[in-house]
Coordinates of C-alpha atoms in Angstrom, one line a residue:
M1 CA 270.1 -41.1 26.2
T2 CA 273.8 -41.1 25.6
S3 CA 276.5 -39.0 27.2
T4 CA 280.0 -38.4 26.0
S5 CA 282.7 -35.8 26.5
D6 CA 284.5 -36.9 23.2
S7 CA 285.4 -34.0 20.9
K8 CA 282.7 -33.1 18.5
R9 CA 282.8 -31.2 15.1
V10 CA 280.1 -28.5 15.7
L11 CA 278.5 -26.1 13.2
L12 CA 277.7 -23.0 15.1
T13 CA 275.3 -20.5 13.3
G14 CA 275.0 -17.0 14.5
A15 CA 278.6 -17.3 15.8
A16 CA 279.3 -13.5 15.6
G17 CA 276.3 -12.6 17.7
F18 CA 276.2 -11.8 21.4
I19 CA 275.2 -15.3 22.5
G20 CA 276.9 -17.1 19.7
S21 CA 280.3 -15.6 20.4
H22 CA 280.2 -16.8 24.0
I23 CA 279.2 -20.3 22.8
H24 CA 282.1 -20.3 20.3
R25 CA 284.5 -19.7 23.2
A26 CA 282.9 -22.3 25.4
L27 CA 283.0 -25.0 22.8
T28 CA 286.5 -24.3 21.7
A29 CA 287.8 -24.2 25.3
A30 CA 286.2 -27.6 25.9
G31 CA 288.1 -29.1 22.9
H32 CA 285.4 -29.2 20.3
E33 CA 286.2 -28.3 16.7
V34 CA 283.8 -25.4 15.7
V35 CA 282.8 -24.5 12.2
A36 CA 281.5 -20.9 12.9
I37 CA 279.2 -19.1 10.5
D38 CA 277.3 -15.9 10.5
A39 CA 275.4 -13.8 7.9
L40 CA 276.6 -10.7 9.6
L41 CA 273.5 -8.7 8.8
P42 CA 274.0 -5.0 9.0
A43 CA 270.6 -4.6 10.7
A44 CA 271.8 -6.8 13.6
H45 CA 275.6 -6.0 13.8
G46 CA 275.9 -2.5 12.4
A47 CA 276.9 -1.3 9.0
D48 CA 280.6 -1.4 9.7
A49 CA 280.9 -4.7 11.4
V50 CA 283.6 -7.2 10.3
L51 CA 283.6 -10.9 10.8
P52 CA 285.5 -12.1 13.8
P53 CA 288.5 -14.3 13.3
G54 CA 287.5 -17.8 12.5
V55 CA 283.9 -17.0 11.5
R56 CA 282.7 -17.5 7.9
R57 CA 280.0 -15.4 6.2
V58 CA 277.2 -17.8 5.4
D59 CA 273.4 -17.1 5.3
V60 CA 271.4 -20.1 6.8
R61 CA 268.9 -19.6 4.0
D62 CA 271.5 -20.5 1.4
P63 CA 271.2 -24.3 0.9
D64 CA 274.3 -24.8 -1.2
A65 CA 276.5 -22.9 1.2
L66 CA 275.1 -24.7 4.1
E67 CA 275.6 -28.1 2.6
E68 CA 279.2 -27.3 2.1
Q69 CA 279.7 -26.3 5.8
L70 CA 277.8 -29.4 7.1
R71 CA 280.2 -31.9 5.6
G72 CA 281.6 -34.0 8.5
I73 CA 279.6 -32.2 11.2
D74 CA 278.5 -34.1 14.3
V75 CA 276.0 -31.6 15.7
V76 CA 274.6 -28.2 14.7
C77 CA 274.3 -25.5 17.4
H78 CA 271.7 -23.1 15.8
Q79 CA 271.9 -19.6 17.2
A80 CA 271.3 -17.6 14.1
A81 CA 268.0 -15.6 14.4
V82 CA 266.4 -12.1 14.2
V83 CA 265.8 -11.3 17.8
G84 CA 263.6 -8.9 19.8
A85 CA 259.9 -8.6 20.3
G86 CA 259.1 -7.3 16.8
V87 CA 258.3 -3.7 17.4
D88 CA 256.3 -3.2 14.2
A89 CA 254.0 -5.4 12.2
Q90 CA 256.1 -4.8 9.1
D91 CA 258.9 -6.8 10.8
A92 CA 256.9 -10.1 10.4
P93 CA 258.4 -11.1 7.0
A94 CA 262.0 -10.7 8.5
Y95 CA 261.2 -13.0 11.4
A96 CA 259.6 -15.5 9.1
S97 CA 262.4 -15.4 6.5
H98 CA 265.5 -15.4 8.7
N99 CA 264.2 -17.6 11.7
D100 CA 261.7 -20.0 10.2
L101 CA 262.8 -20.3 6.6
G102 CA 266.4 -20.3 7.7
T103 CA 265.7 -23.1 10.2
A104 CA 263.7 -25.1 7.5
V105 CA 266.5 -24.8 5.0
L106 CA 269.0 -25.8 7.7
L107 CA 267.1 -28.9 8.6
A108 CA 266.7 -30.0 5.0
A109 CA 270.4 -29.5 4.4
M110 CA 271.2 -31.5 7.6
D111 CA 269.0 -34.3 6.2
R112 CA 270.9 -34.4 2.9
T113 CA 274.3 -34.5 4.6
G114 CA 273.3 -37.1 7.2
C115 CA 273.8 -34.7 10.3
R116 CA 271.2 -36.0 12.9
R117 CA 271.7 -33.7 15.9
L118 CA 270.5 -30.2 16.5
V119 CA 270.8 -27.9 19.4
L120 CA 268.3 -25.1 18.9
A121 CA 268.2 -21.7 20.5
S122 CA 264.6 -21.2 21.5
S123 CA 263.2 -18.8 24.1
M124 CA 260.8 -18.4 27.0
V125 CA 258.7 -16.2 24.8
V126 CA 257.1 -19.3 23.3
Y127 CA 254.9 -19.5 26.5
G128 CA 253.5 -16.0 26.2
E129 CA 252.1 -15.4 29.7
G130 CA 253.4 -17.4 32.6
R131 CA 251.6 -19.8 34.8
Y132 CA 249.1 -18.5 37.3
R133 CA 247.1 -19.7 40.3
G134 CA 244.4 -18.2 42.6
T135 CA 243.9 -19.0 46.2
R136 CA 240.3 -19.8 45.7
C137 CA 240.1 -20.7 42.0
G138 CA 243.3 -22.8 41.7
P139 CA 245.2 -22.9 38.3
A140 CA 244.0 -20.3 36.0
V141 CA 244.7 -19.1 32.4
P142 CA 244.3 -15.4 32.3
G143 CA 243.1 -13.5 29.2
A144 CA 244.6 -10.3 27.9
R145 CA 244.8 -7.5 30.5
R146 CA 242.1 -4.8 29.9
R147 CA 243.4 -1.4 28.8
T148 CA 241.1 0.3 31.3
D149 CA 242.9 -1.6 34.2
L150 CA 246.3 -0.8 32.8
E151 CA 245.5 2.8 32.5
S152 CA 244.3 2.9 36.1
G153 CA 247.4 1.2 37.4
V154 CA 245.9 -2.3 37.9
F155 CA 248.5 -4.5 36.3
D156 CA 248.0 -7.9 37.9
H157 CA 245.8 -10.5 36.2
R158 CA 242.6 -11.3 38.0
S159 CA 240.6 -14.5 38.0
P160 CA 237.6 -14.1 35.6
E161 CA 235.5 -16.1 38.0
S162 CA 236.4 -14.9 41.5
G163 CA 238.1 -11.6 40.7
E164 CA 241.1 -12.4 43.0
V165 CA 244.6 -11.4 42.1
L166 CA 246.4 -14.3 40.5
T167 CA 250.0 -15.1 41.5
W168 CA 252.6 -16.7 39.3
E169 CA 254.1 -20.2 39.4
P170 CA 257.2 -21.5 37.6
V171 CA 256.4 -22.6 34.0
P172 CA 257.2 -26.2 33.1
E173 CA 258.2 -27.2 29.6
D174 CA 254.9 -28.9 28.9
A175 CA 253.0 -25.7 29.4
P176 CA 250.9 -24.6 26.3
L177 CA 252.7 -22.4 23.8
R178 CA 250.9 -19.1 23.4
P179 CA 253.2 -16.6 21.5
R180 CA 252.4 -13.0 22.1
S181 CA 254.9 -11.3 19.7
L182 CA 256.3 -11.7 16.1
Y183 CA 259.5 -13.0 17.6
A184 CA 257.7 -15.5 19.8
A185 CA 255.6 -16.8 16.8
S186 CA 258.9 -17.4 14.9
K187 CA 260.4 -19.3 17.8
V188 CA 257.4 -21.5 18.2
A189 CA 257.6 -22.2 14.4
Q190 CA 261.3 -23.0 14.7
E191 CA 260.4 -25.6 17.4
H192 CA 257.6 -27.1 15.4
Y193 CA 259.7 -27.5 12.3
A194 CA 262.4 -29.1 14.4
A195 CA 260.0 -31.5 16.1
A196 CA 258.6 -32.5 12.7
W197 CA 262.1 -33.1 11.3
V198 CA 262.7 -35.4 14.3
A199 CA 259.6 -37.4 13.6
A200 CA 260.4 -37.6 9.8
T201 CA 264.1 -38.5 10.2
G202 CA 264.6 -40.1 13.6
S203 CA 267.0 -37.3 14.5
T204 CA 267.4 -35.6 17.8
V205 CA 266.8 -31.9 18.9
T206 CA 267.4 -30.3 22.2
A207 CA 265.6 -26.9 22.2
L208 CA 266.9 -24.5 24.8
R209 CA 264.3 -22.1 25.9
Y210 CA 266.5 -19.1 27.1
H211 CA 265.0 -16.7 29.7
N212 CA 266.2 -13.1 29.9
V213 CA 269.9 -13.2 28.7
Y214 CA 272.4 -10.6 29.7
G215 CA 276.2 -10.2 30.0
D216 CA 279.4 -8.9 28.5
G217 CA 279.1 -8.0 24.8
M218 CA 275.4 -7.3 25.0
P219 CA 274.2 -4.9 22.2
R220 CA 273.6 -1.4 23.3
D221 CA 270.1 0.2 23.6
T222 CA 267.9 -0.4 20.5
P223 CA 264.2 -1.2 20.2
Y224 CA 265.3 -4.8 20.0
S225 CA 267.6 -4.8 23.1
G226 CA 266.9 -6.6 26.3
V227 CA 265.7 -4.5 29.2
A228 CA 269.0 -4.9 31.1
A229 CA 270.8 -3.2 28.3
I230 CA 268.2 -0.5 28.0
F231 CA 268.6 0.2 31.8
R232 CA 272.5 0.2 31.3
S233 CA 272.2 2.7 28.5
A234 CA 270.0 5.0 30.5
L235 CA 272.6 5.0 33.4
E236 CA 275.5 5.6 31.1
A237 CA 273.6 8.7 29.9
G238 CA 273.1 9.9 33.4
R239 CA 269.4 9.1 33.3
A240 CA 267.3 7.1 35.8
P241 CA 266.2 3.8 34.5
A242 CA 262.5 4.0 33.5
V243 CA 260.6 1.0 34.9
F244 CA 257.3 0.2 33.3
E245 CA 254.1 -0.8 35.2
D246 CA 254.8 -1.0 38.9
G247 CA 258.2 -2.8 38.6
L248 CA 256.8 -6.0 40.1
Q249 CA 256.9 -8.0 36.9
A250 CA 258.7 -11.3 37.7
R251 CA 261.3 -12.6 35.3
D252 CA 264.3 -14.9 35.3
F253 CA 267.6 -13.4 34.3
V254 CA 270.3 -15.8 33.2
H255 CA 274.0 -14.8 32.5
V256 CA 275.3 -15.4 28.9
T257 CA 278.1 -17.6 30.3
D258 CA 275.5 -19.9 31.8
I259 CA 273.7 -19.9 28.4
A260 CA 277.0 -21.0 26.8
A261 CA 277.4 -23.7 29.4
A262 CA 274.0 -25.0 28.7
N263 CA 274.7 -25.3 25.0
L264 CA 278.1 -27.0 25.7
A265 CA 276.1 -29.6 27.9
A266 CA 273.6 -30.1 25.2
V267 CA 276.3 -30.6 22.6
E268 CA 278.0 -33.2 24.8
R269 CA 274.9 -35.0 25.9
E270 CA 272.5 -36.3 23.2
L271 CA 268.9 -36.6 24.5
D272 CA 266.2 -38.7 22.8
G273 CA 263.8 -37.3 20.2
F274 CA 262.7 -33.6 20.6
T275 CA 263.4 -32.2 24.1
A276 CA 262.6 -28.7 25.1
L277 CA 264.4 -27.3 28.2
N278 CA 264.0 -24.1 30.2
I279 CA 267.4 -22.5 30.6
A280 CA 267.1 -20.1 33.6
S281 CA 268.8 -19.2 36.8
G282 CA 266.0 -20.5 39.0
Q283 CA 266.1 -17.3 41.0
P284 CA 263.2 -15.0 40.0
I285 CA 263.7 -11.2 40.2
T286 CA 261.5 -8.3 39.4
I287 CA 262.0 -5.8 36.7
G288 CA 262.2 -3.1 39.4
E289 CA 264.9 -5.1 41.3
V290 CA 266.9 -5.4 38.1
A291 CA 267.0 -1.6 37.7
A292 CA 267.8 -1.1 41.3
V293 CA 270.8 -3.5 41.2
L294 CA 272.1 -1.9 38.1
S295 CA 271.7 1.6 39.6
R296 CA 273.5 0.8 42.8
A297 CA 276.4 -1.1 41.1
G298 CA 276.8 1.6 38.5
G299 CA 276.5 4.5 40.9
G300 CA 273.7 6.0 38.9
P301 CA 270.3 7.7 39.9
E302 CA 267.7 5.4 41.4
P303 CA 265.0 3.9 39.0
V304 CA 261.8 5.7 38.3
V305 CA 258.7 3.6 38.3
T306 CA 256.6 5.3 35.6
G307 CA 253.4 3.3 35.5
Q308 CA 253.7 3.3 31.7
Y309 CA 252.8 0.1 30.0
R310 CA 252.8 -1.8 26.6
P311 CA 249.5 -3.6 26.0
G312 CA 251.2 -6.7 24.6
D313 CA 253.7 -7.2 27.5
V314 CA 253.2 -10.3 29.7
R315 CA 252.9 -9.7 33.4
H316 CA 255.0 -12.6 34.8
I317 CA 257.1 -15.3 33.2
V318 CA 259.3 -17.5 35.5
A319 CA 260.5 -20.9 34.6
S320 CA 261.3 -24.2 36.4
P321 CA 264.8 -25.2 35.5
E322 CA 264.6 -28.7 37.0
L323 CA 264.3 -30.6 33.7
A324 CA 267.6 -29.1 32.4
R325 CA 269.2 -30.1 35.7
N326 CA 267.9 -33.7 35.5
T327 CA 268.6 -34.3 31.8
L328 CA 271.7 -32.3 31.0
G329 CA 273.2 -31.9 34.4
F330 CA 273.0 -28.2 33.9
A331 CA 272.5 -25.6 36.5
A332 CA 273.2 -21.9 36.3
R333 CA 276.1 -20.8 38.3
I334 CA 275.7 -17.0 38.4
S335 CA 272.9 -15.5 40.5
P336 CA 270.9 -12.6 38.9
E337 CA 271.9 -10.2 41.7
A338 CA 275.7 -11.0 41.4
G339 CA 275.6 -11.1 37.6
L340 CA 273.6 -7.9 37.2
A341 CA 275.9 -6.1 39.6
A342 CA 278.9 -7.1 37.5
F343 CA 276.9 -6.3 34.2
A344 CA 276.5 -2.7 35.5
N345 CA 280.2 -2.0 34.4
A346 CA 280.7 -4.7 31.8
P347 CA 281.7 -3.9 28.2
L348 CA 278.8 -3.6 25.7
R349 CA 278.9 -3.9 22.0
V350 CA 280.1 -0.7 20.4
T351 CA 278.1 -1.2 17.3
A352 CA 274.5 -2.6 17.2
G353 CA 271.8 -3.0 14.7
V354 CA 268.8 -0.6 14.4
G355 CA 266.0 -3.0 13.7
A356 CA 264.8 -6.0 11.8
P357 CA 266.6 -6.7 8.5
S358 CA 265.2 -7.1 5.1
W359 CA 263.5 -10.4 4.6
R360 CA 264.8 -10.9 1.0

C-alpha cells in the first residue's frame, strides 16, 4: 500500500450527478486536477439540464472519446451509472448498457492508455439481504420472506430450523454477494469486471460500497429516488411520510459529503489489488426513525406506518465500516440524526429524471 497527498490528475465520470458533483468539489478543493465528464442523460438529469461549468459531455460507452479524456490521467473516479432499484423488468438493458458495458469500455480504454488506478462507485445492494443470527441457531442465511407472512404483518426473517426471529449483524466486505434488484446485479457485474481487470493487468481498484446516500442536491421524488428524498417530497407537499412495513427496517444513512471524503481518501491512497470497502456512517437507524427525524426537523406531519410492503425489499442491511477506517483512514463525520435533520430543509435538485434511460 502506498499513501500520498501529491496532486493527482483525476478523470471523474458522472461529474454532473448528485454524488459526482460533491466529489468534484472535494477533489478540486484538495488541489487535484479534475477532468470531469458526464453523458447528461435526460432520463437522469431532466430534459432541460445543462452541463455544469467545467464538465464535458462524454458517454463512458464511447471508447474514442474516453481515450482522449484519459491521456495523462493518474486515477479514474468512476461514478457514472444508472441508479435506483430498477422498478420494471424492462429497465434491465439500460442497467446492463450504461453500468456494465460502460465500465467494461472504460477499463479497456484505461488499459490502452496506461491508467492503472480505479476508484469505483459500488453499493451496499451487492449484498442483498444483510447478515443475520439467531440466539439458538447462530449465523443464519434467510430465504425470501413469504408473501403470507408479509400480508399478515410478519416482516422479520425467521430461522427455518428453529422458527426464532433472526436479528441483524453488521455486514463485512467478505460477505457473499446476492443481488436482489436489477441495479444490484449491475453493480456486482461492475465489481467483477473490475476485479478481472486487476488480475489481467496488475492494476488496482478500490470499490466503495456506498450505503444509503442523502444530502444537498439530491434528486426529488422519482421511482428511482432514495427513501430520504421520497419522505422529503411528501413533507413538502404537506403529506405524512408513508413508512412501509413496520418501520423497523435497519439501514445505514451516510451523508454525501462523507461519500465525497471517502472518494478523496481513495484517490490519495492507493490500495493493493482489488479492495472493496463499506462506506457507511457506522450508526444504524431504522426507516421509521429516518421519517420521524425529517418530520420533526421539517415541521411536518408525523409519519404513518402503513404496513405496506414490496416483496423484493430486504429487511435489514447494516454495514461494518471498520475496514475503510483501517485501510483508508476514512470515518464518516456526520451522524445520521444530525445529517437528516439538516437535510429536512436542504436544497434538492429542481429537475430530476423520470426513469431508466434508453440502453442504446
